Tab-separated table of C-alpha atoms in Angstrom:
chain	number	residue	atom	x	y	z
A	2	UNK	CA	-0.017	-0.002	0.030
A	3	UNK	CA	1.287	3.464	-0.876
A	4	UNK	CA	1.288	6.703	1.084
A	5	UNK	CA	-1.338	7.898	-1.325
A	6	UNK	CA	-3.946	5.540	0.208
A	7	UNK	CA	-7.110	7.174	1.493
A	8	UNK	CA	-8.881	5.572	4.490
A	9	UNK	CA	-12.574	5.106	4.037
A	10	UNK	CA	-13.455	2.935	7.016
A	11	UNK	CA	-11.986	1.923	10.329
A	12	UNK	CA	-13.539	-0.201	13.116
A	13	UNK	CA	-12.033	-2.054	16.086
A	14	UNK	CA	-13.254	-5.306	17.556
A	15	UNK	CA	-11.698	-7.901	19.892
A	16	UNK	CA	-9.366	-9.141	17.172
A	17	UNK	CA	-8.025	-5.743	16.219
A	18	UNK	CA	-8.758	-3.241	13.459
A	19	UNK	CA	-10.695	-3.575	10.137
A	20	UNK	CA	-9.746	-0.874	7.616
A	21	UNK	CA	-10.831	-0.024	4.109
A	22	UNK	CA	-8.396	2.010	1.960
A	23	UNK	CA	-8.660	3.379	-1.522
A	24	UNK	CA	-5.814	3.755	-4.047
A	25	UNK	CA	-7.083	5.019	-7.385
A	26	UNK	CA	-9.331	2.306	-8.785
A	27	UNK	CA	-8.429	-0.200	-6.006
A	28	UNK	CA	-10.187	-0.665	-2.669
A	29	UNK	CA	-8.240	-2.617	-0.071
A	30	UNK	CA	-9.273	-4.541	3.021
A	31	UNK	CA	-6.664	-4.331	5.781
A	32	UNK	CA	-6.335	-5.839	9.260
A	33	UNK	CA	-3.364	-3.723	10.253
A	34	UNK	CA	-1.202	-0.844	9.269
A	35	UNK	CA	0.878	-2.676	6.591
A	36	UNK	CA	-1.525	-5.441	5.877
A	37	UNK	CA	-3.512	-6.129	2.610
A	38	UNK	CA	-5.931	-8.963	3.123
A	39	UNK	CA	-7.669	-8.457	-0.168
A	40	UNK	CA	-8.499	-5.823	-2.810
A	41	UNK	CA	-11.148	-5.155	-5.403
A	42	UNK	CA	-11.294	-2.862	-8.443
A	43	UNK	CA	-14.096	-0.301	-8.245
A	44	UNK	CA	-14.459	-0.524	-12.012
A	45	UNK	CA	-14.906	-4.337	-11.993
A	46	UNK	CA	-15.492	-6.123	-8.617
A	47	UNK	CA	-15.356	-9.587	-10.369
A	48	UNK	CA	-11.781	-9.149	-11.634
A	49	UNK	CA	-9.889	-10.976	-8.859
A	50	UNK	CA	-6.714	-9.124	-7.982
A	51	UNK	CA	-4.820	-11.685	-6.001
A	52	UNK	CA	-3.175	-14.730	-7.560
A	53	UNK	CA	-4.268	-17.056	-4.754
A	54	UNK	CA	-7.880	-16.132	-5.107
A	55	UNK	CA	-7.742	-16.902	-8.860
A	56	UNK	CA	-5.940	-20.158	-8.091
A	57	UNK	CA	-8.824	-21.151	-5.694
A	58	UNK	CA	-11.243	-20.987	-8.656
A	59	UNK	CA	-9.188	-23.553	-10.642
A	60	UNK	CA	-11.276	-26.115	-8.841
A	61	UNK	CA	-14.159	-25.204	-11.209
A	62	UNK	CA	-12.341	-27.124	-13.894
A	63	UNK	CA	-12.994	-30.335	-11.801
A	64	UNK	CA	-16.609	-29.631	-10.772
A	65	UNK	CA	-19.658	-27.618	-11.766
A	66	UNK	CA	-21.068	-26.777	-8.348
A	67	UNK	CA	-24.584	-25.645	-7.492
A	68	UNK	CA	-24.167	-25.237	-3.697
A	69	UNK	CA	-21.050	-23.519	-2.408
A	70	UNK	CA	-19.882	-22.769	1.140
A	71	UNK	CA	-17.186	-20.163	1.854
A	72	UNK	CA	-15.449	-20.085	5.255
A	73	UNK	CA	-14.010	-16.567	5.529
A	74	UNK	CA	-15.327	-13.633	3.665
A	75	UNK	CA	-12.575	-10.985	3.407
A	76	UNK	CA	-13.630	-8.311	0.905
A	77	UNK	CA	-15.825	-10.940	-0.709
A	78	UNK	CA	-14.176	-10.769	-4.109
A	79	UNK	CA	-14.368	-14.517	-4.739
A	80	UNK	CA	-18.087	-14.549	-3.752
A	81	UNK	CA	-18.953	-11.528	-5.879
A	82	UNK	CA	-17.183	-13.201	-8.810
A	83	UNK	CA	-19.130	-16.446	-8.393
A	84	UNK	CA	-22.438	-14.591	-7.942
A	85	UNK	CA	-22.015	-12.487	-11.043
A	86	UNK	CA	-20.300	-15.041	-13.347
A	87	UNK	CA	-22.280	-18.187	-12.317
A	88	UNK	CA	-25.969	-17.457	-11.889
A	89	UNK	CA	-26.821	-21.095	-11.155
A	90	UNK	CA	-24.637	-21.088	-7.969
A	91	UNK	CA	-26.105	-20.538	-4.529
A	92	UNK	CA	-23.631	-19.507	-1.805
A	93	UNK	CA	-23.535	-19.611	1.978
A	94	UNK	CA	-20.639	-17.534	3.527
A	95	UNK	CA	-19.462	-17.787	7.092
A	96	UNK	CA	-17.532	-14.802	8.590
A	97	UNK	CA	-16.555	-14.318	12.237
A	98	UNK	CA	-16.172	-10.512	12.347
A	99	UNK	CA	-19.283	-8.261	11.897
A	100	UNK	CA	-17.006	-5.361	10.883
A	101	UNK	CA	-15.666	-7.431	7.953
A	102	UNK	CA	-19.267	-8.126	6.747
A	103	UNK	CA	-20.101	-4.415	7.028
A	104	UNK	CA	-16.976	-3.437	5.068
A	105	UNK	CA	-17.665	-5.975	2.337
A	106	UNK	CA	-21.278	-4.814	1.829
A	107	UNK	CA	-20.641	-1.123	2.049
A	108	UNK	CA	-17.348	-0.733	0.209
A	109	UNK	CA	-16.733	-3.845	-1.925
A	110	UNK	CA	-20.161	-4.386	-3.522
A	111	UNK	CA	-20.821	-7.751	-1.978
A	112	UNK	CA	-24.156	-8.856	-3.525
A	113	UNK	CA	-27.287	-9.292	-1.369
A	114	UNK	CA	-30.123	-11.662	-2.206
A	115	UNK	CA	-31.305	-15.178	-1.993
A	116	UNK	CA	-28.300	-16.692	-3.801
A	117	UNK	CA	-25.828	-15.428	-1.190
A	118	UNK	CA	-26.569	-16.109	2.532
A	119	UNK	CA	-24.294	-14.696	5.216
A	120	UNK	CA	-23.658	-16.315	8.634
A	121	UNK	CA	-21.889	-14.223	11.248
A	122	UNK	CA	-20.084	-16.834	13.362
A	123	UNK	CA	-16.938	-18.869	13.755
A	124	UNK	CA	-16.340	-21.355	10.853
A	125	UNK	CA	-15.649	-24.240	13.190
A	126	UNK	CA	-18.780	-23.613	15.148
A	127	UNK	CA	-20.769	-23.447	11.908
A	128	UNK	CA	-19.379	-26.778	10.740
A	129	UNK	CA	-20.037	-28.458	14.088
A	130	UNK	CA	-23.518	-26.948	14.533
A	131	UNK	CA	-26.901	-28.102	13.069
A	132	UNK	CA	-26.646	-29.259	9.512
A	133	UNK	CA	-27.158	-26.635	6.821
A	134	UNK	CA	-27.153	-29.408	4.221
A	135	UNK	CA	-24.287	-30.722	2.056
A	136	UNK	CA	-22.285	-28.751	-0.448
A	137	UNK	CA	-20.676	-29.345	-3.783
A	138	UNK	CA	-17.824	-27.113	-2.948
A	139	UNK	CA	-16.282	-25.662	0.242
A	140	UNK	CA	-13.716	-22.757	0.042
A	141	UNK	CA	-11.815	-22.381	3.351
A	142	UNK	CA	-9.840	-19.111	3.554
A	143	UNK	CA	-9.782	-18.151	7.160
A	144	UNK	CA	-7.269	-15.377	7.997
A	145	UNK	CA	-6.992	-12.767	10.739
A	146	UNK	CA	-4.471	-10.151	11.846
A	147	UNK	CA	-1.869	-12.820	12.802
A	148	UNK	CA	-2.189	-14.808	9.606
A	149	UNK	CA	-3.927	-18.112	8.900
A	150	UNK	CA	-6.288	-19.462	11.515
A	151	UNK	CA	-4.681	-22.810	12.609
A	152	UNK	CA	-8.097	-24.487	12.866
A	153	UNK	CA	-8.033	-24.632	9.115
A	154	UNK	CA	-5.471	-27.482	9.281
A	155	UNK	CA	-6.890	-29.144	12.389
A	156	UNK	CA	-8.011	-32.756	11.913
A	157	UNK	CA	-11.460	-32.182	13.411
A	158	UNK	CA	-12.063	-29.168	11.190
A	159	UNK	CA	-11.050	-31.154	8.065
A	160	UNK	CA	-13.252	-34.038	9.124
A	161	UNK	CA	-16.230	-31.676	9.510
A	162	UNK	CA	-15.542	-30.164	6.103
A	163	UNK	CA	-15.520	-33.574	4.515
A	164	UNK	CA	-18.766	-34.387	6.398
A	165	UNK	CA	-20.503	-31.376	4.843
A	166	UNK	CA	-19.502	-32.336	1.264
A	167	UNK	CA	-21.606	-34.253	-1.212
A	168	UNK	CA	-20.335	-37.572	-2.628
A	169	UNK	CA	-18.503	-35.814	-5.441
A	170	UNK	CA	-17.712	-32.610	-3.507
A	171	UNK	CA	-14.379	-30.680	-3.282
A	172	UNK	CA	-12.656	-28.779	-0.516
A	173	UNK	CA	-10.286	-25.884	-1.369
A	174	UNK	CA	-7.922	-24.712	1.321
A	175	UNK	CA	-5.836	-21.600	1.180
A	176	UNK	CA	-2.695	-22.221	3.187
A	177	UNK	CA	0.813	-20.867	3.322
A	178	UNK	CA	3.731	-22.498	1.544
A	179	UNK	CA	5.305	-23.162	4.999
A	180	UNK	CA	2.603	-25.777	5.487
A	181	UNK	CA	3.858	-27.909	2.576
A	182	UNK	CA	6.159	-29.857	4.829
A	183	UNK	CA	3.489	-30.418	7.424
A	184	UNK	CA	1.230	-33.509	7.924
A	185	UNK	CA	-1.625	-31.847	6.091
A	186	UNK	CA	-1.520	-34.071	3.024
A	187	UNK	CA	-1.448	-37.180	5.235
A	188	UNK	CA	-4.494	-35.880	7.188
A	189	UNK	CA	-6.396	-35.191	4.005
A	190	UNK	CA	-5.511	-38.474	2.434
A	191	UNK	CA	-7.580	-40.274	5.076
A	192	UNK	CA	-10.595	-38.255	4.050
A	193	UNK	CA	-10.312	-37.562	0.372
A	194	UNK	CA	-9.602	-39.611	-2.780
A	195	UNK	CA	-8.025	-36.847	-4.962
A	196	UNK	CA	-5.600	-34.233	-3.605
A	197	UNK	CA	-3.873	-31.594	-5.778
A	198	UNK	CA	-2.167	-28.377	-5.047
A	199	UNK	CA	-0.708	-25.156	-6.422
A	200	UNK	CA	1.886	-22.802	-4.972
A	201	UNK	CA	1.661	-19.075	-5.871
A	202	UNK	CA	4.233	-16.324	-6.223
A	203	UNK	CA	2.543	-14.659	-3.227
A	204	UNK	CA	3.585	-17.427	-0.906
A	205	UNK	CA	0.210	-19.302	-0.805
A	206	UNK	CA	-0.355	-23.033	-1.055
A	207	UNK	CA	-3.805	-23.757	-2.438
A	208	UNK	CA	-5.059	-27.334	-1.942
A	209	UNK	CA	-7.868	-29.028	-3.832
A	210	UNK	CA	-9.307	-32.179	-2.135
A	211	UNK	CA	-11.995	-34.252	-3.832
A	212	UNK	CA	-14.211	-36.881	-2.242
A	213	UNK	CA	-13.939	-38.822	-5.478
A	214	UNK	CA	-11.080	-38.805	-7.997
A	215	UNK	CA	-11.375	-36.441	-10.942
A	216	UNK	CA	-11.685	-38.660	-14.047
A	217	UNK	CA	-10.921	-35.838	-16.550
A	218	UNK	CA	-7.870	-36.381	-18.768
A	219	UNK	CA	-5.357	-33.597	-19.130
A	220	UNK	CA	-6.847	-32.681	-22.545
A	221	UNK	CA	-10.373	-32.552	-21.036
A	222	UNK	CA	-9.043	-30.358	-18.190
A	223	UNK	CA	-7.496	-28.032	-20.759
A	224	UNK	CA	-10.746	-27.755	-22.629
A	225	UNK	CA	-12.653	-27.096	-19.381
A	226	UNK	CA	-10.028	-24.480	-18.472
A	227	UNK	CA	-10.540	-22.496	-21.702
A	228	UNK	CA	-14.296	-22.488	-21.172
A	229	UNK	CA	-13.835	-21.403	-17.550
A	230	UNK	CA	-11.461	-18.591	-18.387
A	231	UNK	CA	-13.961	-17.141	-20.929
A	232	UNK	CA	-16.691	-17.203	-18.282
A	233	UNK	CA	-14.481	-15.621	-15.623
A	234	UNK	CA	-12.755	-13.062	-17.832
A	235	UNK	CA	-9.257	-13.762	-16.689
A	236	UNK	CA	-6.492	-16.458	-17.095
A	237	UNK	CA	-6.103	-19.459	-14.766
A	238	UNK	CA	-3.299	-20.890	-16.910
A	239	UNK	CA	-0.407	-19.888	-14.569
A	240	UNK	CA	-2.014	-21.942	-11.782
A	241	UNK	CA	-2.925	-24.816	-14.018
A	242	UNK	CA	0.736	-25.148	-15.210
A	243	UNK	CA	1.922	-25.447	-11.565
A	244	UNK	CA	-0.821	-27.903	-10.628
A	245	UNK	CA	0.596	-30.909	-8.716
A	246	UNK	CA	-1.070	-34.212	-7.830
A	247	UNK	CA	-0.425	-35.616	-4.364
A	248	UNK	CA	-2.948	-38.499	-4.351
């Protein structure tokens, strides 16, 4: 963020500060003085600005979901993109901090309506609570002022995610590259049949875990990717070229 940033919003809660800054055509969600959680273009809120967020959508080459759950909202760029580009998708979004929801709706054009339902609560509590049905796809991107929420790689959390997926569902986890050497793949291998991953230049490690194996050949995936890129309006090829299969 540059010194030319203009602050539009600031609110404190028990976890720290939530800020919204503006730099030209960009609006930025920040959880600290030198922090950029996410950003959105005012001119096109569906044009995802961060490489890791685009990488998370690579899962749409494996599955055509109808029911999507997002754990963690941020500025809501991914959810806005899905809402605008995929009218057949219904979303439920879980976000812990009310100030983040307020910022996303007021400053980042997060859509409102029947196709996008918000739950203000902890993601783990939501997963362990009364069933909200099963999902085709779960995105888990839970970050706070100190970085990634460690519950995102906790065995109980992962089991609950798997339990909320349909038979052919997929889980997408946004982690840090430092977790590559952890036991995470071993934990996932006990729950999922197909595990793939992508590392980004921003330091993220995005994992795709499928309840069933993806039967698409490489040529089929490439055809799906071209169709998907046209629908999204941006390229996923950099992520696809780095896609690695673990299981």
